[in-house]
C-alpha positions as MATLAB code, in Angstrom:
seq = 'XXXXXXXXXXXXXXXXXXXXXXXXXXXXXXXXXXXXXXXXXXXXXXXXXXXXXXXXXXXXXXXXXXXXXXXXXXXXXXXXXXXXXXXXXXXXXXXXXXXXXXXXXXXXXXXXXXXXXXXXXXXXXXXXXXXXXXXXXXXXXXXXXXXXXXXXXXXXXXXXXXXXXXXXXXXXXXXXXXXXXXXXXXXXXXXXXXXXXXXXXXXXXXXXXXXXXXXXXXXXXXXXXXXXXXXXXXXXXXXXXXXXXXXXXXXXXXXXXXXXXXXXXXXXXXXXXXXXXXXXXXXXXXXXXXXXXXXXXXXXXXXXXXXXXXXXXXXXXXXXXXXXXXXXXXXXXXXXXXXXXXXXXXXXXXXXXXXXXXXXXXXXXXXXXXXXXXXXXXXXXXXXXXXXXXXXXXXXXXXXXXXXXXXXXXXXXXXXXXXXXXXXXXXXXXXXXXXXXXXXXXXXXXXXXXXXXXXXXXXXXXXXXXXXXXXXXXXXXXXXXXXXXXXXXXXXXXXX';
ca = [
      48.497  -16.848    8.223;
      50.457  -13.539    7.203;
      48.707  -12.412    4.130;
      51.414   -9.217    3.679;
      54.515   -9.179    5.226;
      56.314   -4.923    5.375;
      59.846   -5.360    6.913;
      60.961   -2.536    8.340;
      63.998   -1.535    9.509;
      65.110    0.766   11.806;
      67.408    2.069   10.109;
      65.012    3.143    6.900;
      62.287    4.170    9.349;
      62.068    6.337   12.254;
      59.596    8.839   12.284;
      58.846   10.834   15.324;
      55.530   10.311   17.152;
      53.053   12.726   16.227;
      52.369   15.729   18.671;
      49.377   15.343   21.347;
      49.583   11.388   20.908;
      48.643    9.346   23.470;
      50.712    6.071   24.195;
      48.859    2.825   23.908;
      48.805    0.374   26.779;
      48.313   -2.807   25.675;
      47.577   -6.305   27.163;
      50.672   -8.686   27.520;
      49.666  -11.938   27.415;
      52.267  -14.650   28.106;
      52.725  -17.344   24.973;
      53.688  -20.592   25.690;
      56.658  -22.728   24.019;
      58.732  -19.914   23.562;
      59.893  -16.654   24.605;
      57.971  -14.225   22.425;
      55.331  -12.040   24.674;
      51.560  -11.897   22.642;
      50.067   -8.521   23.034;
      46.645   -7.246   22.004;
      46.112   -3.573   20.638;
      42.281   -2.237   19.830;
      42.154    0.795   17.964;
      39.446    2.882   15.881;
      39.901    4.097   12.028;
      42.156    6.761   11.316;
      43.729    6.730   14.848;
      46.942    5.703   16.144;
      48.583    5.015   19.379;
      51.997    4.305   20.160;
      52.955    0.889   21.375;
      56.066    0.416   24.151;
      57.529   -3.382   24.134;
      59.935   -5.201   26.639;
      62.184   -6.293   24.687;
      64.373   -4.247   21.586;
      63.927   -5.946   18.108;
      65.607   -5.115   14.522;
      62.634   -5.369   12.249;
      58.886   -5.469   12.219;
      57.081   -7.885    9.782;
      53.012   -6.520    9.138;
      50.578   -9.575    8.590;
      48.358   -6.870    6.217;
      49.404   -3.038    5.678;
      45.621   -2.012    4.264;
      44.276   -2.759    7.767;
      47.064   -1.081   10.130;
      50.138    0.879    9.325;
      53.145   -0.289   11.574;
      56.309    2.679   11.589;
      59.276    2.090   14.428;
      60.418    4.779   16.333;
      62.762    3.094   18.613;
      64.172   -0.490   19.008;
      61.666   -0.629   21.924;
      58.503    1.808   20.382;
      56.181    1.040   17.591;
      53.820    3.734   15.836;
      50.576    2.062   14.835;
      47.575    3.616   12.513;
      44.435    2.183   12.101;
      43.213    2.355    8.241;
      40.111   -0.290    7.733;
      37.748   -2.216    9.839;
      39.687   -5.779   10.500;
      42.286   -7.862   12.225;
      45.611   -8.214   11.782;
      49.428   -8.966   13.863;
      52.499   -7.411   14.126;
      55.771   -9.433   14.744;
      58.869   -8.653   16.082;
      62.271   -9.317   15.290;
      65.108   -9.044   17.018;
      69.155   -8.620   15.596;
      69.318  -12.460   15.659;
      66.540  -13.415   13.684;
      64.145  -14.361   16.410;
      60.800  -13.416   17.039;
      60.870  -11.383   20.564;
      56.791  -10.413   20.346;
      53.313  -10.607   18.478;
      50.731   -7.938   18.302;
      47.551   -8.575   17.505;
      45.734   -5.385   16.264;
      41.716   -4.979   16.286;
      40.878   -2.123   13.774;
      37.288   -1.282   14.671;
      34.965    1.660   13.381;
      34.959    5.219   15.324;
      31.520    4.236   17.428;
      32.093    7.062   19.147;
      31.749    9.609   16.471;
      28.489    7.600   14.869;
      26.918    7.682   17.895;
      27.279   11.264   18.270;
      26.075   11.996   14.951;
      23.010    9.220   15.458;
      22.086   11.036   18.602;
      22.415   14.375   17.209;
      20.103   13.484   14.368;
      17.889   12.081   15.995;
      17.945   13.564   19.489;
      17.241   10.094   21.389;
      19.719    9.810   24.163;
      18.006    6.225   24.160;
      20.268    5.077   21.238;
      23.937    3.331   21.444;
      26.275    2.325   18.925;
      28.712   -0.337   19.171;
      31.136   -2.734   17.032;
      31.306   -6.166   16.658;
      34.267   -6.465   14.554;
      34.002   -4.686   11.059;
      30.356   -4.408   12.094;
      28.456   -1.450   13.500;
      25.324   -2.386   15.889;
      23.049   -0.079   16.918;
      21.040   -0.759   19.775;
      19.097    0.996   22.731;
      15.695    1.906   23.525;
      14.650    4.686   21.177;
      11.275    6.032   21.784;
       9.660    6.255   18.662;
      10.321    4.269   15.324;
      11.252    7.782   12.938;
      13.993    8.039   15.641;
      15.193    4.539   14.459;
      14.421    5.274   10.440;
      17.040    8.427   10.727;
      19.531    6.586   13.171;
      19.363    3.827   10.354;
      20.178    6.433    7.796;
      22.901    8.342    9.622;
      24.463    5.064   10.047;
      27.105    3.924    7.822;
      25.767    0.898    5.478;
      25.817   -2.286    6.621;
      24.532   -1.731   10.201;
      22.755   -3.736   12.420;
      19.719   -2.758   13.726;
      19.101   -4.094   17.167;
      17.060   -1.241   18.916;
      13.727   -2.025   20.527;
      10.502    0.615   20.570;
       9.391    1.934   23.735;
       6.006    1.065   24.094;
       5.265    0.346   21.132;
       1.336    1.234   19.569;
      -1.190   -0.325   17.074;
      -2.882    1.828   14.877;
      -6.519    1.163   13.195;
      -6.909    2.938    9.776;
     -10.462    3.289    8.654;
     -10.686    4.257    4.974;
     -13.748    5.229    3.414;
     -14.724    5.179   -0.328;
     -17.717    7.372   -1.403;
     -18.454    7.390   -5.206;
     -21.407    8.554   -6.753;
     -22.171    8.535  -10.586;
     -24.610   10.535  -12.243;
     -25.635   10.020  -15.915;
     -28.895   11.581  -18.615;
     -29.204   11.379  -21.360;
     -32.004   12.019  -24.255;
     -32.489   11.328  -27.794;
     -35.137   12.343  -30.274;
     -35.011   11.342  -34.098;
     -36.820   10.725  -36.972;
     -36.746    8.155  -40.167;
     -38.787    8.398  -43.095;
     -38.366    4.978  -45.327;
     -39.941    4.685  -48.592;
     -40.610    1.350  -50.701;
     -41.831    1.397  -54.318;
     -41.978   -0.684  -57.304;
     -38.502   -0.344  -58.048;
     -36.745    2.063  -55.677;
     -36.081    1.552  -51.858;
     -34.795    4.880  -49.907;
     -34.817    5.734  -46.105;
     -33.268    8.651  -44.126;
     -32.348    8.597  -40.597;
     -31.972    5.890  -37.932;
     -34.241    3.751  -36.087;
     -32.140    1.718  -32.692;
     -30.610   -1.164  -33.845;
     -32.257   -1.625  -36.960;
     -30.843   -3.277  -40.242;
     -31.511   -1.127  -43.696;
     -34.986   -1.519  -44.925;
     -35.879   -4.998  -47.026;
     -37.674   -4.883  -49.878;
     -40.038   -7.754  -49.594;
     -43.616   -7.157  -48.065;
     -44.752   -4.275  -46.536;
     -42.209   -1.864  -44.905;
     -43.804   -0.933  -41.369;
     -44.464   -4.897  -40.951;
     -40.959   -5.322  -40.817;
     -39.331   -2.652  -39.265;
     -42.310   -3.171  -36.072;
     -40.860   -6.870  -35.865;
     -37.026   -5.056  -35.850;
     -38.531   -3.142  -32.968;
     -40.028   -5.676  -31.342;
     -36.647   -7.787  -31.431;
     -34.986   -4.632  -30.521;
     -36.998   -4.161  -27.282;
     -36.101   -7.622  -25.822;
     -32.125   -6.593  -26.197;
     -32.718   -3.349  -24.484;
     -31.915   -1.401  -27.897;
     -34.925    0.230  -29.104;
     -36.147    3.707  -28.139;
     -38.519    3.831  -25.088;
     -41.001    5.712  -26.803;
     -41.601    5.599  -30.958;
     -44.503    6.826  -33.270;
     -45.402    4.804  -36.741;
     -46.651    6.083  -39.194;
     -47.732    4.558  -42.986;
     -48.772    6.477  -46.115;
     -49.612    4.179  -49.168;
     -50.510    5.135  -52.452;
     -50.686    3.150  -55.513;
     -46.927    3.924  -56.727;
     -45.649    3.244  -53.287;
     -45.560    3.115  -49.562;
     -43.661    6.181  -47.265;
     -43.707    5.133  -43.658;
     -42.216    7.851  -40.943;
     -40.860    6.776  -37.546;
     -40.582    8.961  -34.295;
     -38.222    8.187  -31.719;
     -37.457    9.390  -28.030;
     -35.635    8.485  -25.461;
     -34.418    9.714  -22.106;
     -32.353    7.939  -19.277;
     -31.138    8.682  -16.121;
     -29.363    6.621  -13.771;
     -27.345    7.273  -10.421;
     -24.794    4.215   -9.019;
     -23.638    4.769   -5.174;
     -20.270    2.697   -4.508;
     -19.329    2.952   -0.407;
     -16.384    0.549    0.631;
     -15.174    0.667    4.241;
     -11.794   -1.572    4.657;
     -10.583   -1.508    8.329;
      -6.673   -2.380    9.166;
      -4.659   -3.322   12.237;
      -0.842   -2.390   12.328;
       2.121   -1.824   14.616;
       3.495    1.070   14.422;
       6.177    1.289   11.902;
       5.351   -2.156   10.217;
       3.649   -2.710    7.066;
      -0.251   -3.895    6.943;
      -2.173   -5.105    3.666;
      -5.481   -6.005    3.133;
      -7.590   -7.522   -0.358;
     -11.189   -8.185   -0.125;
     -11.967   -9.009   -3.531;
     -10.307  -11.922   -5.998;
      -8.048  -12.725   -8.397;
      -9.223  -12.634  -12.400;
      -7.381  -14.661  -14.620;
      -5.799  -12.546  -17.941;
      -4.675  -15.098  -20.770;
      -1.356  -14.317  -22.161;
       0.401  -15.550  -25.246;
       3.787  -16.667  -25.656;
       5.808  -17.923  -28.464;
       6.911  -21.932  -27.738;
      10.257  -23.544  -29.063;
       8.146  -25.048  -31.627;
       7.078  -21.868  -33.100;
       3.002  -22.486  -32.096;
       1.234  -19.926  -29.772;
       1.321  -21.348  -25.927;
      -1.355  -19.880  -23.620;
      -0.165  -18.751  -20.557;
      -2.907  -17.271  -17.208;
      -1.797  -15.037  -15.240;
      -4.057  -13.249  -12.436;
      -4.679   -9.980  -11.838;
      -6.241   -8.976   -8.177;
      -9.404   -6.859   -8.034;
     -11.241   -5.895   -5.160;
     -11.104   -2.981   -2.213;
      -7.062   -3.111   -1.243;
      -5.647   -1.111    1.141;
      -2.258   -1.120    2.192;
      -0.699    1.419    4.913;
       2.408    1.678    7.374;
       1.913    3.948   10.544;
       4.675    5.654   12.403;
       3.254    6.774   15.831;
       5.521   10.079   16.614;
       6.635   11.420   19.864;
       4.614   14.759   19.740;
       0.859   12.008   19.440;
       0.938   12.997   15.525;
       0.704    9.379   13.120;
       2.234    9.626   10.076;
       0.659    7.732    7.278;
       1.791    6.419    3.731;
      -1.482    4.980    2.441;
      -2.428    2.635   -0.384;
      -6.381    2.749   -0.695;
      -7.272    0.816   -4.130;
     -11.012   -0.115   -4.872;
     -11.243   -1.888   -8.554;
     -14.341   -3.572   -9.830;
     -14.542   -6.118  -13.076;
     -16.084   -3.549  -16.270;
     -17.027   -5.666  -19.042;
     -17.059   -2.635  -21.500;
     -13.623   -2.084  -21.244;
     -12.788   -5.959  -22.571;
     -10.881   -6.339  -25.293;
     -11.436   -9.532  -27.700;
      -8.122  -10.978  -28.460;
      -9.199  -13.612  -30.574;
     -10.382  -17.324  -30.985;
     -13.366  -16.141  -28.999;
     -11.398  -14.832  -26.082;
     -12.139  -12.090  -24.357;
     -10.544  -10.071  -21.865;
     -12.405   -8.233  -19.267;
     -11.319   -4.710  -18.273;
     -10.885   -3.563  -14.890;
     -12.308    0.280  -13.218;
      -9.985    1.450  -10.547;
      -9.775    4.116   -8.078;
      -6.619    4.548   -6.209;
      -4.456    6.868   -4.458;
      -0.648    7.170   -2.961;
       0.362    9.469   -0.639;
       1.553   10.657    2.925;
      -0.307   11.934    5.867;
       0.356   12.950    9.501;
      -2.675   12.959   11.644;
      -3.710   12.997   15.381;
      -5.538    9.926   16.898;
      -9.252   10.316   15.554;
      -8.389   13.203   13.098;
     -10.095   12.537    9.302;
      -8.770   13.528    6.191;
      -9.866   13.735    3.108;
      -6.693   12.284    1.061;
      -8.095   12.437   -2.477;
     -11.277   13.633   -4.243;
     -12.586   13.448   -7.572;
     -15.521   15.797   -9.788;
     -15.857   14.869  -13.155;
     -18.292   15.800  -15.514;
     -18.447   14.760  -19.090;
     -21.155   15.811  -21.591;
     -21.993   14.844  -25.343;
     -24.099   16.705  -27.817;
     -24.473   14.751  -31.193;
     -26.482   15.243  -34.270;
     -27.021   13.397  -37.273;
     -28.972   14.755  -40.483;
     -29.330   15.132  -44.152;
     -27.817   17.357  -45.656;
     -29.367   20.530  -46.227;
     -32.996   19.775  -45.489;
     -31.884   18.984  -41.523;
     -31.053   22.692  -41.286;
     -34.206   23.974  -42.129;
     -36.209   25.690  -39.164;
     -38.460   23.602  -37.470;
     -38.835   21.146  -40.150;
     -35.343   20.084  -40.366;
     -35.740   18.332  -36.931;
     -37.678   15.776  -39.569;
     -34.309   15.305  -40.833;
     -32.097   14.918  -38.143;
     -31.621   12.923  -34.878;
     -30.544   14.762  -31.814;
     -28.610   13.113  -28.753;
     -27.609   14.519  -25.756;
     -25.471   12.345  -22.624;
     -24.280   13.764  -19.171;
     -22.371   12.062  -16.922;
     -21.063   13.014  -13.670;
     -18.804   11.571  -11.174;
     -17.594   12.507   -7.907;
     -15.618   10.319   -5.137;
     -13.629   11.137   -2.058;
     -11.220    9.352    0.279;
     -11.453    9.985    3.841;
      -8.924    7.834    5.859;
      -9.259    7.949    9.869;
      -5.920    6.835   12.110;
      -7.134    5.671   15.609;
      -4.637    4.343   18.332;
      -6.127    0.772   19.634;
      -5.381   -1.761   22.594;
      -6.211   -5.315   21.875;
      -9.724   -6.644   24.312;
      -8.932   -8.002   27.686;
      -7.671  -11.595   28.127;
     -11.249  -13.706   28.168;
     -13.209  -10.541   26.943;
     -15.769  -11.530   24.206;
     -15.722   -9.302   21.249;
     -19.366   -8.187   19.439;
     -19.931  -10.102   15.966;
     -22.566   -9.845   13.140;
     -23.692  -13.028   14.102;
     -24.725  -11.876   17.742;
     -28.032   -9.770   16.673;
     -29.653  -12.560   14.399;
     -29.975  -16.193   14.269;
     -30.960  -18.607   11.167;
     -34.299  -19.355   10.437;
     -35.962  -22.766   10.990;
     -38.008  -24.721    8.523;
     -41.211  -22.877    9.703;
     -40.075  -19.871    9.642;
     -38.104  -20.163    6.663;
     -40.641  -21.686    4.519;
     -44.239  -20.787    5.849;
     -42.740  -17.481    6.997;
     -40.730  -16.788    4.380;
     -38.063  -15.165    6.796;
     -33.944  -16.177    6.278;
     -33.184  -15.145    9.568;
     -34.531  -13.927   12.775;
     -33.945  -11.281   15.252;
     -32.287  -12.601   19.178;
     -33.715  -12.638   21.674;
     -30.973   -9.907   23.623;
     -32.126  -10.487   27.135;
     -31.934  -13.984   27.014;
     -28.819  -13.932   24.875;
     -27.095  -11.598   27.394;
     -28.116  -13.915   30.574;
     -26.687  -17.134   28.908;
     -23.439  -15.164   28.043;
     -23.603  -13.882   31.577;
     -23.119   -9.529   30.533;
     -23.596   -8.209   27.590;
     -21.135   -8.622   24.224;
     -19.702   -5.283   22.966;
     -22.403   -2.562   22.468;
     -25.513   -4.151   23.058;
     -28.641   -2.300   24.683;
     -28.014    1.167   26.509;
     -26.162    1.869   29.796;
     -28.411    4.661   31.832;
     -26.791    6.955   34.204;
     -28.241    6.417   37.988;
     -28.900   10.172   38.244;
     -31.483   10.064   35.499;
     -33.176    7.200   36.685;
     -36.327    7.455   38.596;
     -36.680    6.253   42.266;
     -38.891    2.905   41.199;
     -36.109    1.761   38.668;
     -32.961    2.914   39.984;
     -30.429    0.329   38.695;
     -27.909   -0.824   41.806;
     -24.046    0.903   41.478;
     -21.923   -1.633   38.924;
     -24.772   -3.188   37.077;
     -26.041   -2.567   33.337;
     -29.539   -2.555   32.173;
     -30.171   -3.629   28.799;
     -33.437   -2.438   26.815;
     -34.809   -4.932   24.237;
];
């Protein structure tokens, strides 16, 4: 169907062909039920031709004018430019109202140029680009996958990507997360509390510990507030008591010290499989659920879960280049569940926080190269004191008056990611697993022995699996092998 018809006449139109132009040759073919000869034309955008015909004609009819330009230069020549990716026809008419001939014109994209700028780019004579209609395919062996990432972007939008990877390569990443956390901390203080017949006083701060009662004897109650304090871990480790009692009162003084240290080591070791240029993920971890609220039709509060993943994550894509380098862009996460970051959000909910340590970034290593991608040494330190007012800065005895604490904390972590290029095992080749060094306990040993598991038997193992699985044992060179127990050529002696 003619979308556009552009009559032409001959008589309103004749340009001359352009200089250095190149006639077309087309392809006559012969159309039945009449005598009108069908031709076909391919040309590229933004290039003409000129097209010779058998028989003269009057006027020229254009099916669409933004695909191909159609000017006549003689009753028997037609100028034709190409303007967008499509197909269209051309008819001819002759003085008598007839139709003497039909073009059809193919406007395809300049493959020519795009493949010289795709190979120029990328310098991989490995690479082709051809049209399949409006659409540009590019295709070829290219002999890494960057090659294919800049062919991809020299290419105009839209194109198909058809090109295969010479030999293409697997690459293990082994990431390792080393955290260490360092914390001290001391406190010293002192509380005098003082109970008479009608007045109740106390300075300082003892743990946890409410304000002082007036019923009974002070020091009985403030050693059962200690007492209650040590089973919730809130009480000073070490504390002196001391009562003075006189007949208008009782002044009891309490010494406290403390001092903590503690050390946490975190080491996480994910392992990942890719091909090179694909995408890999891995989660070893879980999923904890976050309660969100959300406003119903109704106008009541509806309670919505949603997840939130936690765990060691790592998520990489490796482009093996020609010159042996891999180029990384790594995703390590490791995040652990902190219940003193939760937040209480009401009706007795509360929301747990979550510690993470993660890093972004881009790396180009050798096979078996380490890097250290990220690195972390923190150090935070707190000096508080607490006192009375003018009598805890007197020398020496204002300590008497005052409580002194002092925290460090200290944090340091590193990343170290290693790229490695793999091959997958032979076909039938058994692979080493934890479960080949140990075996589970039996009801004797288990129970009388008190052992969970036990330690294989190797040799035997090794002669029922006829060789040994992965690196079992140790394989001695013949030189360095006495006379007596020289092992025959081809054979593997493994040492319990």
């Amino acid at each position: 169907m003619i979308d556009l018809a552009v009559v032409l006449s001959l008589t309103t139109a004749v340009l001359p062909a352009p200089v250095g132009e190149a006639r077309a040759q087309v392809r006559a073919v012969p159309r039945t039920g009449g005598n009108a000869i069908l031709s076909r034309l391919k040309l590229t955008i933004n290039k003409s031709q000129t097209v010779k015909v058998g028989s003269a004609f009057a006027d020229v009819l254009v099916g669409s004018s933004d695909i191909a330009d159609v000017v006549p230069i003689s009753d028997r020549t037609l100028y034709v430019l190409g303007k967008r990716a499509g197909t269209t026809n051309v008819s001819l008419i002759d003085s008598e109202r007839k139709l003497v001939g039909l073009i059809d014109v193919e406007v395809r994209p300049d493959t020519g140029v795009i493949e010289s700028q795709v190979r120029q780019s990328t310098g991989d004579p490995g690479l082709r680009v051809e049209s399949q209609g409006e659409r540009v395919i590019l295709g070829g062996v290219a002999g890494d996958a960057v090659s294919v990432d800049r062919a991809m972007q020299v290419a105009p939008p839209g194109t198909l990507n058809l090109t295969r990877v010479r030999s293409p390569q697997q690459v293990m990443l082994k990431v390792r997360f080393v955290e260490v956390n360092r914390n001290a901390g001391r406190e010293l203080g002192a509380r005098f509390e003082f109970g008479g017949r009608s007045t109740l006083a106390s300075v300082g701060a003892y743990g946890a510990q409410n304000p002082v009662s007036s019923s009974g004897g002070v020091i009985s109650g403030i050693v059962g507030s200690a007492v209650n304090a040590a089973t919730t871990g809130g009480v000073p480790f070490a504390s002196l008591v001391q009562g003075f009692r006189g007949n208008a009162g009782q002044l009891d003084l309490f010494v406290s010290a403390l001092e903590t240290k503690g050390l946490l080591r975190r080491l996480a070791e994910p392992n990942l499989i890719a091909m090179s240029g694909d995408r890999a993920e891995f989660l070893a971890g879980g999923e904890i659920p976050i309660p969100i609220a959300n406003q119903s039709l109704n106008g009541a509060p509806q309670i919505t879960v949603s997840y939130k993943e936690f765990g060691v994550k790592l998520g990489f894509t490796p482009t093996v280049l020609r010159n042996g380098m891999i180029h990384l862009q790594l995703e390590p996460e490791v995040s652990d569940i902190d219940p003193t970051l939760a937040v209480a959000v009401g009706g007795g909910i509360s929301v747990p926080g979550l510690t993470k340590r993660r890093a972004k970034t881009n790396v180009e290593l050798r096979d078996g190269q380490s890097f250290a991608i990220a690195g972390l040494l923190q150090t935070n330190s707190t000096r508080s004191i607490d006192q009375l007012p003018w009598l805890g800065s007197i020398p020496v005895l204002g300590a008497l008056f005052r409580s002194s604490e002092f925290q460090e904390r200290e944090t340091e972590l590193v990343v170290i990611v290693t790229p490695s290029l793999v091959n997958p095992a032979r076909p039938g080749q058994m692979l080493a697993t934890p479960f080949d060094a140990s075996v589970p306990a039996n009801d004797v040993d288990f129970f009388v022995n008190g052992k969970t598991e036990l330690r294989r038997n190797m040799r035997q193992f090794v002669n029922q699996r006829g060789g040994a699985v992965g690196p079992h044992g140790h394989i001695l060179p013949e030189a360095t092998l006495p006379a007596a127990i020289a092992v025959p050529q081809g054979t593997v002696q493994v040492l319990n």
